[in-house]
Structures are given as C-alpha cells and as structure tokens.
C-alpha cells in the first residue's frame, strides 16, 4: 500500500440512510469500523474529518434568517454530534478512537484539538476524528480536511462521495456521455470550475501537495479498496499534467 497516513473525509450525508429516515445509519458505521480495523492492522494511520450535512448546513439555515456565523456554529456542533456517534460505533467494534474538536468543548464531551496529541494517538494506532470543522464560520469540512491533512502530514485525503465514483467533465447524472478523469490536477479543476470540492480546499491541497482521491463511499469495502487502488476513482493531484481521461 502506498500511503502510511491518510485522512478520510466523510460527509454527514454519507452517514445517513434516507430510505430509512435515519440521520446516522449504524449498520454503515459498523461496516466502516470493520474496514478501519483491517486498515489499522496493515499499519496505516487513519484520521477522519466528519461533516454535518445530515443534520445542518449553515448556508441553508442562513437563508431562513439565522445569522450566518451562528448558523455555521450550529453546523460545527452537528459535526461534533456525528463525531461522537462515530466514536461510539467504532469503539463498540473494538476500534480505538479519539475525538479532537476545533471548538472549545467541556472535556466530558471530547478532547481539544492539539496537533501533538493527534500525532501521538495516530502513532499509537488509534483513529483520530476531527470534529468542529476548522472551528470558524464560512468554511466547510472539505477545507477542514485539507487543513488537518496538512497539519498532520497526511499523504492523501480519501474523499468518499455518495454514489459518485470520481470527477467527470460534466454531471454524469445529467450527461450520459460525461467522461471520468483517472487523474486531474487542481489547476484543471479550478480552470474548468468543476464543483467536486470547494475552491478553498482545492487551493490549499494544491499548495501543500496533498492528493485527494474521490470515490464512491457506498461501494462495498470502498475504504479498503481505495487504499489498494482497486476501485473506480479519480486522483486529484498538484502535479500539473493535463487531466487525462
Ligand atoms: N462548518 C463551518 N466551518 C467549518 C466546517 C463546517 O462553519 O470549518 C459548518 C457549516 O455551516 C457547514 C456545516 O458546518 O454547512 C456542516 O459541514 P459541511 O457542510 O462541510 O458537512 P458535509 O457536507 O461534509 O456533511
């Protein structure tokens, strides 16, 4: 396996089960836990940034009259709820796990993010979940993922998407002829204005030379497969080659 330390970005919506109207699908969490167990056994260190979109999105709440900064703090609390639920789901399956929060929280809830602590836990083979996004309004958890990947020196961000298996030149749900990129550079993503990751996240990952791998999180054993490079995916890289299809 190529990577020794990775950061997995899980979206909040990726935890939900819409058909069963569940904000958090514990079968899915169990499935992630079992995959993470074998990843940790392979001596790959794993950090996770969790989103909050299954509960709350700051931009939508702001449209309903809640001041944007406050709406975003509610969003950061939503990521904290997901992080704690994930932690419990992982621990239940004997996967050691810590939650480190960018927001100040009472220590009965979770630990505060301190870089050295995160590194120590990762070296001990524990999963580290970063909650609270960047801790500031107007950002997304995609940006938090690139920020934390840079801070902990992760070699790649594995960005699981719901039912999308990579980056396409146009929306594959609308255009049947859409072409998927195997690899594509950040410059090309920005130039083509492709909406797969937000632009702040893209420019930060580019600056810090971190690969982002986009894949379908709902495919069976997707986390294991993406680390073995045995799944349909797109690698977004800072190498400035023309995007090959
Ligand atoms: N959020 C924020 N700052 C951050 C990260 C998240 O304010 O650094 C808020 C924002 O309101 C966002 C919400 O938390 O809408 C949930 O995060 P996100 O939308 O990124 O979650 P995902 O789409 O991954 O589920």
Coordinates of N, CA and C and ligand atoms in Angstrom, one line a residue:
X1 N 0.8 -1.2 0.0 CA 0.0 0.0 0.0 C 0.9 1.3 0.0
X2 N 0.4 2.2 -0.7 CA 1.2 3.4 -1.0 C 1.3 4.4 0.2
X3 N 0.1 4.6 0.9 CA 0.0 5.6 1.9 C 0.3 5.0 3.3
X4 N 0.9 5.8 4.1 CA 1.2 5.4 5.5 C 0.3 6.1 6.5
X5 N -0.1 7.3 6.1 CA -1.0 8.1 7.0 C -2.0 8.8 6.0
X6 N -3.3 8.5 6.2 CA -4.3 9.1 5.4 C -5.4 9.8 6.2
X7 N -6.0 10.7 5.6 CA -7.2 11.4 6.2 C -8.4 11.1 5.4
X8 N -9.4 10.5 6.0 CA -10.7 10.2 5.3 C -11.7 11.3 5.6
X9 N -12.2 11.9 4.5 CA -13.3 12.9 4.7 C -14.6 12.2 4.5
X10 N -15.4 12.1 5.6 CA -16.8 11.5 5.5 C -17.8 12.7 5.5
X11 N -18.7 12.7 4.6 CA -19.7 13.8 4.6 C -20.8 13.3 5.6
X12 N -21.5 14.3 6.2 CA -22.5 13.9 7.1 C -23.6 13.1 6.4
X13 N -23.9 13.6 5.1 CA -24.9 12.9 4.4 C -24.5 11.4 4.1
X14 N -23.2 11.2 4.0 CA -22.7 9.8 3.8 C -23.0 8.9 5.0
X15 N -23.4 9.5 6.1 CA -23.7 8.6 7.3 C -25.2 8.3 7.4
X16 N -26.0 9.1 6.6 CA -27.4 9.0 6.8 C -28.0 7.8 5.9
X17 N -29.2 7.4 6.2 CA -29.9 6.5 5.4 C -31.2 7.1 5.1
X18 N -31.4 7.6 3.9 CA -32.6 8.4 3.6 C -33.8 7.5 3.5
X19 N -33.6 6.2 2.9 CA -34.8 5.4 2.8 C -35.3 5.0 4.2
X20 N -34.5 4.8 5.1 CA -35.0 4.5 6.5 C -35.1 5.7 7.4
X21 N -35.0 6.9 6.8 CA -35.0 8.2 7.5 C -34.2 8.2 8.8
X22 N -32.9 7.7 8.6 CA -32.0 7.8 9.8 C -30.9 8.8 9.5
X23 N -30.7 9.6 10.6 CA -29.6 10.6 10.4 C -28.2 9.9 10.4
X24 N -28.2 8.8 11.2 CA -26.9 8.0 11.3 C -27.3 6.5 11.1
X25 N -26.8 5.9 10.1 CA -27.0 4.5 9.8 C -26.0 3.7 10.5
X26 N -26.3 3.0 11.6 CA -25.3 2.3 12.4 C -24.8 1.0 11.8
X27 N -25.6 0.5 10.8 CA -25.0 -0.6 10.0 C -23.8 -0.2 9.2
X28 N -24.0 1.0 8.6 CA -22.9 1.6 7.8 C -21.7 1.9 8.7
X29 N -22.0 2.5 9.9 CA -20.9 2.8 10.9 C -20.1 1.5 11.2
X30 N -20.9 0.4 11.5 CA -20.3 -0.8 11.8 C -19.4 -1.3 10.6
X31 N -19.9 -1.1 9.4 CA -19.2 -1.5 8.3 C -17.9 -0.7 8.1
X32 N -17.9 0.6 8.4 CA -16.7 1.4 8.4 C -15.7 0.9 9.4
X33 N -16.3 0.6 10.6 CA -15.4 0.2 11.8 C -14.6 -1.1 11.4
X34 N -15.3 -2.0 10.7 CA -14.6 -3.3 10.4 C -13.6 -3.1 9.3
X35 N -13.9 -2.2 8.4 CA -12.8 -1.8 7.4 C -11.6 -1.1 8.0
X36 N -12.0 -0.2 8.9 CA -10.9 0.6 9.6 C -10.0 -0.4 10.4
X37 N -10.6 -1.4 11.0 CA -9.9 -2.3 11.8 C -8.8 -3.0 10.9
X38 N -9.2 -3.5 9.8 CA -8.1 -4.1 8.9 C -7.1 -3.1 8.4
X39 N -7.6 -1.9 8.2 CA -6.6 -0.8 7.7 C -5.6 -0.6 8.8
X40 N -6.0 -0.4 10.0 CA -5.1 -0.2 11.1 C -4.1 -1.4 11.3
X41 N -4.7 -2.6 11.1 CA -3.8 -3.8 11.2 C -2.7 -3.8 10.2
X42 N -3.0 -3.1 9.0 CA -2.0 -3.0 8.0 C -1.0 -1.9 8.3
X43 N -1.1 -1.3 9.5 CA -0.2 -0.3 9.9 C -0.3 1.0 9.1
X44 N -1.5 1.3 8.6 CA -1.8 2.6 8.0 C -2.5 3.4 9.1
X45 N -2.0 4.7 9.2 CA -2.7 5.5 10.2 C -3.8 6.3 9.6
X46 N -4.9 6.4 10.4 CA -6.1 7.0 9.8 C -6.7 8.1 10.7
X47 N -6.8 9.3 10.1 CA -7.6 10.4 10.7 C -8.9 10.6 9.9
X48 N -9.9 11.1 10.5 CA -11.2 11.3 9.9 C -11.6 12.7 10.1
X49 N -12.1 13.4 9.1 CA -12.8 14.7 9.2 C -14.3 14.3 8.9
X50 N -15.2 14.6 9.8 CA -16.6 14.3 9.6 C -17.4 15.6 9.3
X51 N -18.3 15.5 8.4 CA -19.2 16.7 8.1 C -20.4 16.7 9.0
X52 N -21.3 17.5 8.6 CA -22.5 17.7 9.5 C -23.8 17.8 8.7
X53 N -23.7 17.7 7.4 CA -24.8 18.0 6.4 C -26.0 17.1 6.7
X54 N -25.9 16.0 7.4 CA -27.1 15.1 7.7 C -28.0 15.8 8.7
X55 N -27.4 16.8 9.5 CA -28.2 17.5 10.5 C -28.4 18.9 10.1
X56 N -27.4 19.6 9.5 CA -27.4 21.0 9.4 C -26.4 21.6 8.4
X57 N -26.9 22.6 7.6 CA -25.9 23.3 6.8 C -26.1 24.8 7.0
X58 N -25.0 25.4 7.3 CA -25.0 26.8 7.6 C -25.7 27.7 6.5
X59 N -25.3 27.4 5.3 CA -25.8 28.3 4.2 C -27.4 28.2 4.1
X60 N -27.9 26.9 4.2 CA -29.4 26.8 4.1 C -30.0 27.5 5.3
X61 N -29.4 27.3 6.5 CA -30.1 28.0 7.7 C -30.0 29.5 7.5
X62 N -28.9 30.0 7.0 CA -28.8 31.5 6.8 C -29.9 32.0 5.9
X63 N -30.3 31.2 4.9 CA -31.4 31.6 4.0 C -32.7 31.7 4.8
X64 N -32.8 31.0 5.9 CA -34.0 31.1 6.7 C -33.9 32.1 7.8
X65 N -33.0 33.0 7.7 CA -33.0 34.1 8.7 C -32.0 34.0 9.9
X66 N -31.4 32.8 10.0 CA -30.4 32.7 11.1 C -29.1 33.4 10.7
X67 N -28.5 34.3 11.5 CA -27.3 34.9 11.1 C -26.2 33.9 10.7
X68 N -25.5 34.1 9.6 CA -24.7 33.1 9.0 C -23.6 32.5 10.0
X69 N -23.0 33.4 10.8 CA -22.0 32.9 11.7 C -22.6 31.9 12.7
X70 N -23.7 32.3 13.2 CA -24.4 31.4 14.2 C -24.8 30.1 13.5
X71 N -25.4 30.3 12.3 CA -25.8 29.1 11.6 C -24.6 28.1 11.4
X72 N -23.5 28.7 11.1 CA -22.3 27.9 10.9 C -21.8 27.2 12.2
X73 N -22.0 27.9 13.3 CA -21.6 27.3 14.6 C -22.5 26.1 14.9
X74 N -23.8 26.2 14.5 CA -24.7 25.1 14.7 C -24.2 23.9 13.8
X75 N -23.8 24.3 12.6 CA -23.2 23.2 11.7 C -22.0 22.5 12.3
X76 N -21.1 23.3 13.0 CA -20.0 22.7 13.6 C -20.4 21.8 14.8
X77 N -21.5 22.2 15.5 CA -22.0 21.3 16.5 C -22.5 20.0 15.9
X78 N -23.1 20.1 14.7 CA -23.6 18.9 14.0 C -22.5 18.0 13.7
X79 N -21.3 18.5 13.3 CA -20.2 17.6 13.1 C -19.7 17.0 14.4
X80 N -19.9 17.7 15.5 CA -19.5 17.1 16.8 C -20.4 16.0 17.1
X81 N -21.7 16.1 16.9 CA -22.6 15.0 17.2 C -22.3 13.8 16.3
X82 N -22.0 14.0 15.1 CA -21.6 12.9 14.2 C -20.3 12.2 14.7
X83 N -19.3 13.1 15.1 CA -18.0 12.5 15.6 C -18.2 11.6 16.8
X84 N -19.1 12.1 17.7 CA -19.3 11.3 19.0 C -20.0 10.0 18.7
X85 N -21.0 10.1 17.7 CA -21.7 8.9 17.3 C -20.8 7.9 16.6
X86 N -19.9 8.4 15.8 CA -18.9 7.5 15.1 C -18.0 6.9 16.1
X87 N -17.5 7.7 17.0 CA -16.6 7.1 18.0 C -17.3 6.0 18.8
X88 N -18.5 6.1 19.2 CA -19.2 5.0 19.9 C -19.3 3.8 19.0
X89 N -19.7 4.1 17.7 CA -19.9 2.9 16.8 C -18.6 2.2 16.6
X90 N -17.5 3.0 16.5 CA -16.2 2.3 16.3 C -15.7 1.5 17.6
X91 N -15.9 2.2 18.7 CA -15.5 1.5 20.0 C -16.3 0.2 20.2
X92 N -17.5 0.3 19.8 CA -18.4 -0.9 20.0 C -17.8 -2.1 19.2
X93 N -17.1 -1.8 18.1 CA -16.5 -2.8 17.3 C -15.0 -2.9 17.6
X94 N -14.6 -2.5 18.8 CA -13.2 -2.6 19.2 C -12.2 -1.9 18.4
X95 N -12.6 -0.7 17.9 CA -11.6 0.1 17.2 C -11.3 1.3 18.1
X96 N -10.1 1.5 18.5 CA -9.8 2.6 19.4 C -9.8 3.9 18.6
X97 N -10.4 4.9 19.3 CA -10.7 6.1 18.6 C -10.8 7.3 19.5
X98 N -10.3 8.5 19.1 CA -10.4 9.7 19.8 C -11.1 10.8 19.0
X99 N -11.8 11.6 19.7 CA -12.4 12.8 19.1 C -11.7 14.0 19.5
X100 N -11.1 14.8 18.6 CA -10.4 16.0 18.9 C -11.2 17.2 18.2
X101 N -11.6 18.2 19.0 CA -12.5 19.2 18.5 C -11.8 20.5 18.3
X102 N -12.1 21.2 17.2 CA -11.6 22.5 16.9 C -12.3 23.6 17.8
X103 N -13.5 23.2 18.2 CA -14.3 24.2 19.1 C -13.9 23.9 20.5
X104 N -14.0 24.9 21.4 CA -13.8 24.6 22.8 C -15.0 23.8 23.3
X105 N -14.7 22.7 23.9 CA -15.8 21.8 24.5 C -15.4 21.4 25.9
X106 N -16.3 21.2 26.7 CA -16.0 20.6 28.0 C -15.3 19.3 27.8
X107 N -14.4 18.9 28.7 CA -13.6 17.7 28.4 C -14.5 16.4 28.7
X108 N -15.7 16.6 29.3 CA -16.5 15.5 29.4 C -17.1 15.1 28.1
X109 N -17.1 16.0 27.1 CA -17.7 15.7 25.8 C -16.6 15.1 24.9
X110 N -15.5 15.8 24.7 CA -14.4 15.3 23.9 C -13.2 16.1 24.2
X111 N -12.0 15.7 23.5 CA -10.8 16.5 23.8 C -10.7 17.6 22.8
X112 N -9.8 18.5 23.2 CA -9.5 19.7 22.4 C -8.5 19.3 21.3
X113 N -8.6 19.9 20.1 CA -7.5 19.6 19.1 C -6.2 20.2 19.5
X114 N -5.2 19.4 19.6 CA -3.8 19.9 19.8 C -3.0 19.0 18.8
X115 N -2.3 19.6 18.0 CA -1.6 18.8 16.9 C -0.8 17.6 17.5
X116 N 0.0 17.9 18.5 CA 0.9 16.9 19.1 C 0.1 15.7 19.6
X117 N -1.1 16.0 20.2 CA -1.9 14.9 20.7 C -2.4 14.0 19.5
X118 N -2.8 14.7 18.4 CA -3.3 13.9 17.3 C -2.2 13.0 16.7
X119 N -1.0 13.5 16.6 CA 0.1 12.7 16.1 C 0.4 11.5 17.1
X120 N 0.4 11.8 18.4 CA 0.6 10.8 19.4 C -0.4 9.6 19.2
X121 N -1.7 10.0 19.1 CA -2.7 9.0 19.0 C -2.6 8.2 17.7
X122 N -2.3 8.9 16.6 CA -2.1 8.2 15.3 C -1.0 7.2 15.4
X123 N 0.1 7.6 16.1 CA 1.3 6.7 16.2 C 1.0 5.5 17.1
X124 N 0.0 5.7 18.0 CA -0.4 4.6 18.8 C -1.4 3.7 18.1
X125 N -1.7 4.0 16.9 CA -2.7 3.1 16.1 C -4.1 3.4 16.4
X126 N -4.4 4.6 17.0 CA -5.8 4.9 17.2 C -6.3 5.8 16.1
X127 N -7.6 5.7 15.8 CA -8.3 6.5 14.8 C -8.5 7.9 15.5
X128 N -8.2 9.0 14.8 CA -8.5 10.3 15.3 C -9.6 10.9 14.5
X129 N -10.7 11.3 15.1 CA -11.7 12.0 14.4 C -11.7 13.5 14.7
X130 N -11.6 14.3 13.7 CA -11.6 15.8 13.9 C -13.0 16.3 13.8
X131 N -13.4 16.9 14.9 CA -14.8 17.4 14.9 C -14.7 18.9 14.9
X132 N -15.8 19.6 14.6 CA -15.9 21.0 14.7 C -15.3 21.7 13.5
X133 N -15.1 21.0 12.4 CA -14.5 21.6 11.2 C -13.2 22.4 11.5
X134 N -13.1 23.6 10.9 CA -11.9 24.4 11.2 C -12.1 25.2 12.5
X135 N -13.3 25.2 13.0 CA -13.6 26.0 14.2 C -14.0 27.4 13.8
X136 N -14.1 27.7 12.6 CA -14.5 29.1 12.1 C -15.6 29.0 11.1
X137 N -16.5 30.0 11.1 CA -17.6 30.1 10.2 C -17.1 30.4 8.8
X138 N -17.9 30.2 7.8 CA -17.6 30.4 6.4 C -16.7 29.4 5.8
X139 N -16.4 28.3 6.5 CA -15.6 27.3 5.9 C -16.4 26.0 5.8
X140 N -15.9 25.0 5.1 CA -16.6 23.7 5.0 C -15.7 22.6 5.6
X141 N -16.3 21.5 5.8 CA -15.4 20.4 6.3 C -14.5 19.9 5.2
X142 N -14.7 20.2 4.0 CA -13.7 19.8 2.9 C -12.4 20.6 3.2
X143 N -12.6 21.9 3.5 CA -11.5 22.8 3.8 C -10.8 22.3 5.1
X144 N -11.6 21.9 6.1 CA -11.1 21.4 7.3 C -10.2 20.1 7.0
X145 N -10.7 19.3 6.1 CA -9.9 18.1 5.7 C -8.6 18.4 5.2
X146 N -8.5 19.5 4.3 CA -7.2 19.8 3.7 C -6.3 20.5 4.8
X147 N -6.9 21.2 5.7 CA -6.2 21.9 6.8 C -5.6 20.8 7.7
X148 N -6.4 19.9 8.1 CA -5.9 18.8 9.1 C -4.9 17.9 8.4
X149 N -5.2 17.6 7.1 CA -4.2 16.7 6.4 C -2.9 17.4 6.3
X150 N -2.9 18.7 6.1 CA -1.6 19.5 6.1 C -0.9 19.5 7.5
X151 N -1.8 19.7 8.5 CA -1.2 19.8 9.9 C -0.6 18.4 10.4
X152 N -1.2 17.3 10.0 CA -0.7 16.0 10.5 C 0.2 15.4 9.5
X153 N 0.4 16.0 8.3 CA 1.3 15.4 7.3 C 0.7 14.2 6.7
X154 N -0.6 14.2 6.4 CA -1.2 13.0 5.7 C -0.8 13.1 4.2
X155 N -0.6 11.9 3.6 CA -0.2 11.9 2.2 C -1.3 12.1 1.3
X156 N -2.5 11.7 1.7 CA -3.7 11.8 0.9 C -5.0 12.0 1.7
X157 N -5.9 12.6 1.0 CA -7.3 12.7 1.5 C -8.2 11.8 0.7
X158 N -8.8 10.8 1.4 CA -9.7 9.9 0.7 C -11.1 10.5 0.9
X159 N -11.6 11.1 -0.2 CA -12.9 11.8 -0.1 C -14.0 11.0 -0.6
X160 N -14.7 10.3 0.3 CA -15.8 9.4 -0.2 C -17.1 10.2 -0.5
X161 N -17.6 9.9 -1.7 CA -18.9 10.6 -2.1 C -20.0 9.6 -2.2
X162 N -21.2 10.1 -2.1 CA -22.4 9.3 -2.2 C -22.8 9.0 -3.6
X163 N -22.5 7.8 -4.1 CA -23.0 7.4 -5.5 C -22.3 8.2 -6.6
X164 N -21.1 8.8 -6.3 CA -20.3 9.4 -7.4 C -19.0 8.7 -7.3
X165 N -18.4 8.2 -8.4 CA -17.2 7.4 -8.3 C -16.0 8.1 -8.8
X166 N -16.1 9.5 -9.0 CA -14.9 10.2 -9.4 C -15.3 11.6 -10.0
X167 N -14.3 12.2 -10.6 CA -14.5 13.5 -11.2 C -14.8 13.4 -12.7
X168 N -15.9 14.0 -13.1 CA -16.3 13.9 -14.6 C -16.2 15.3 -15.2
X169 N -16.1 15.3 -16.5 CA -16.0 16.6 -17.2 C -17.4 17.4 -17.2
X170 N -18.5 16.6 -17.0 CA -19.8 17.2 -16.8 C -20.6 16.3 -15.9
X171 N -21.8 16.7 -15.5 CA -22.5 15.9 -14.5 C -23.0 14.6 -15.1
X172 N -22.5 13.5 -14.6 CA -22.8 12.2 -15.2 C -24.3 11.8 -15.0
X173 N -25.0 12.5 -14.0 CA -26.4 12.2 -13.8 C -27.2 12.9 -14.9
X174 N -26.7 14.0 -15.5 CA -27.4 14.7 -16.5 C -26.9 14.3 -17.9
X175 N -25.6 14.2 -18.0 CA -25.0 13.9 -19.3 C -24.4 12.4 -19.4
X176 N -25.1 11.6 -20.1 CA -24.7 10.2 -20.2 C -23.3 10.0 -20.9
X177 N -22.9 11.0 -21.6 CA -21.6 11.0 -22.3 C -20.5 11.5 -21.5
X178 N -20.8 11.9 -20.2 CA -19.7 12.5 -19.4 C -18.5 11.6 -19.2
X179 N -17.3 12.2 -19.2 CA -16.1 11.4 -19.1 C -15.5 11.5 -17.8
X180 N -15.0 10.4 -17.2 CA -14.4 10.4 -15.9 C -12.9 10.6 -16.1
X181 N -12.3 11.4 -15.2 CA -10.9 11.6 -15.2 C -10.3 10.5 -14.3
X182 N -9.1 9.9 -14.7 CA -8.4 9.0 -13.9 C -7.6 9.8 -12.9
X183 N -6.9 10.8 -13.4 CA -6.1 11.8 -12.6 C -6.5 13.2 -13.2
X184 N -6.4 14.1 -12.3 CA -6.6 15.5 -12.8 C -5.9 16.4 -11.8
X185 N -5.4 17.6 -12.4 CA -4.7 18.5 -11.5 C -5.6 19.5 -10.8
X186 N -5.2 20.1 -9.7 CA -6.0 21.1 -9.1 C -6.2 22.3 -10.0
X187 N -5.2 22.6 -10.8 CA -5.3 23.8 -11.7 C -6.5 23.5 -12.7
X188 N -6.5 22.3 -13.2 CA -7.5 21.9 -14.1 C -8.9 21.9 -13.5
X189 N -9.0 21.5 -12.3 CA -10.3 21.5 -11.6 C -10.8 23.0 -11.4
X190 N -9.8 23.8 -11.1 CA -10.2 25.3 -10.9 C -10.5 25.9 -12.2
X191 N -9.7 25.6 -13.2 CA -9.9 26.2 -14.6 C -11.3 25.8 -15.1
X192 N -11.6 24.5 -15.0 CA -12.9 24.0 -15.5 C -14.1 24.3 -14.6
X193 N -13.7 24.9 -13.4 CA -14.8 25.2 -12.4 C -15.6 24.0 -12.1
X194 N -14.9 22.9 -11.9 CA -15.6 21.6 -11.5 C -16.0 21.7 -10.0
X195 N -17.2 21.3 -9.7 CA -17.7 21.6 -8.4 C -17.5 20.4 -7.4
X196 N -16.5 19.6 -7.7 CA -16.4 18.4 -6.8 C -15.8 18.6 -5.4
X197 N -14.9 19.6 -5.3 CA -14.5 20.1 -4.0 C -14.5 21.6 -4.0
X198 N -14.6 22.2 -2.8 CA -14.7 23.6 -2.8 C -13.4 24.2 -3.1
X199 N -13.4 25.5 -3.6 CA -12.2 26.0 -4.2 C -11.1 26.3 -3.1
X200 N -11.6 26.7 -1.9 CA -10.6 26.9 -0.8 C -9.8 25.6 -0.5
X201 N -10.6 24.5 -0.5 CA -10.0 23.2 -0.2 C -9.0 22.9 -1.3
X202 N -9.4 23.1 -2.6 CA -8.6 22.7 -3.7 C -7.3 23.5 -3.7
X203 N -7.3 24.9 -3.4 CA -6.1 25.6 -3.5 C -5.2 25.3 -2.3
X204 N -5.7 24.9 -1.2 CA -4.9 24.6 0.0 C -4.2 23.2 -0.3
X205 N -5.0 22.2 -0.8 CA -4.4 20.9 -1.1 C -3.3 21.0 -2.1
X206 N -3.5 21.9 -3.1 CA -2.5 22.1 -4.1 C -1.2 22.7 -3.5
X207 N -1.4 23.7 -2.7 CA -0.2 24.4 -2.1 C 0.6 23.4 -1.3
X208 N -0.1 22.5 -0.6 CA 0.6 21.5 0.3 C 0.8 20.2 -0.3
X209 N 0.6 20.1 -1.6 CA 0.9 18.9 -2.4 C 0.3 17.6 -1.8
X210 N -1.0 17.7 -1.5 CA -1.7 16.5 -0.9 C -2.7 16.0 -2.0
X211 N -2.6 14.7 -2.3 CA -3.6 14.1 -3.2 C -5.0 14.1 -2.6
X212 N -6.0 14.3 -3.4 CA -7.3 14.0 -3.0 C -7.9 12.9 -3.9
X213 N -8.4 11.8 -3.2 CA -8.9 10.7 -4.0 C -10.4 10.7 -3.9
X214 N -11.1 10.8 -5.0 CA -12.6 10.9 -5.0 C -13.1 9.5 -5.4
X215 N -14.0 8.9 -4.6 CA -14.5 7.6 -4.9 C -15.9 7.4 -4.3
X216 N -16.6 6.4 -4.6 CA -18.0 6.1 -4.1 C -17.9 5.4 -2.8
X217 N -18.2 6.1 -1.7 CA -18.1 5.5 -0.4 C -19.1 4.4 -0.2
X218 N -20.2 4.4 -1.0 CA -21.2 3.4 -0.8 C -20.9 2.1 -1.4
X219 N -19.8 2.0 -2.2 CA -19.4 0.7 -2.8 C -18.9 -0.2 -1.7
X220 N -19.2 -1.5 -1.8 CA -18.8 -2.4 -0.7 C -17.3 -2.3 -0.5
X221 N -16.9 -2.3 0.8 CA -15.5 -2.2 1.2 C -14.7 -1.1 0.5
X222 N -15.3 0.0 0.3 CA -14.7 1.1 -0.5 C -13.4 1.6 0.1
X223 N -13.4 1.7 1.5 CA -12.2 2.2 2.1 C -11.0 1.3 1.9
X224 N -11.2 0.0 2.0 CA -10.1 -0.9 1.8 C -9.7 -0.9 0.3
X225 N -10.7 -0.9 -0.5 CA -10.4 -0.9 -2.0 C -9.6 0.3 -2.4
X226 N -10.0 1.5 -1.9 CA -9.4 2.7 -2.4 C -7.9 2.7 -1.9
X227 N -7.6 2.1 -0.8 CA -6.2 2.1 -0.3 C -5.4 1.1 -1.2
X228 N -6.1 0.1 -1.7 CA -5.4 -0.9 -2.6 C -5.4 -0.4 -4.0
X229 N -6.0 0.7 -4.3 CA -6.2 1.3 -5.6 C -6.9 0.2 -6.5
X230 N -8.0 -0.3 -6.0 CA -8.7 -1.3 -6.6 C -10.2 -0.9 -6.7
X231 N -10.4 0.3 -7.1 CA -11.8 0.8 -7.1 C -11.8 1.9 -8.2
X232 N -12.9 2.2 -8.8 CA -13.1 3.3 -9.7 C -12.9 4.6 -8.9
X233 N -12.0 5.5 -9.3 CA -11.7 6.7 -8.5 C -11.1 7.8 -9.4
X234 N -11.0 9.0 -8.9 CA -10.2 10.0 -9.6 C -9.2 10.5 -8.5
X235 N -7.9 10.6 -9.0 CA -6.9 11.2 -8.1 C -6.7 12.7 -8.5
X236 N -6.9 13.6 -7.6 CA -6.7 15.0 -7.9 C -5.3 15.3 -7.3
X237 N -4.4 15.8 -8.1 CA -3.0 16.0 -7.7 C -2.5 17.4 -8.0
X238 N -1.4 17.7 -7.3 CA -0.8 19.1 -7.5 C 0.1 19.0 -8.8
X239 N 0.4 17.8 -9.3 CA 1.2 17.7 -10.5 C 0.4 18.3 -11.6
X240 N 1.1 19.2 -12.4 CA 0.3 20.0 -13.3 C 0.2 19.4 -14.7
X241 N 0.0 18.1 -14.8 CA -0.2 17.5 -16.1 C -1.6 17.8 -16.6
X242 N -1.8 17.7 -17.9 CA -3.2 17.9 -18.4 C -4.0 16.7 -17.8
X243 N -5.2 17.0 -17.4 CA -6.1 15.9 -16.9 C -6.3 14.8 -18.0
X244 N -5.8 13.6 -17.7 CA -6.0 12.5 -18.7 C -7.3 11.8 -18.4
X245 N -8.0 11.4 -19.4 CA -9.3 10.8 -19.2 C -9.2 9.3 -19.3
Ligands
LIG1 N1 -18.9 24.5 9.2 C1 -18.3 25.7 9.5 N2 -16.9 25.7 9.5 C2 -16.1 24.6 9.2 C3 -16.8 23.4 8.8 C4 -18.2 23.4 8.8 O1 -18.9 26.7 9.7 O2 -14.9 24.7 9.2 C5 -20.4 24.4 9.3 C6 -21.1 24.9 8.0 O3 -22.3 25.6 8.4 C7 -21.4 23.6 7.3 C8 -21.8 22.7 8.4 O4 -20.8 23.0 9.4 O5 -22.6 23.8 6.4 C9 -21.6 21.2 8.1 O6 -20.4 21.0 7.4 P1 -20.4 20.5 5.9 O7 -21.5 21.2 5.1 O8 -19.0 20.7 5.3 O9 -20.7 19.0 6.0 P2 -20.8 17.8 4.9 O10 -21.3 18.4 3.6 O11 -19.5 17.2 4.7 O12 -21.8 16.9 5.5

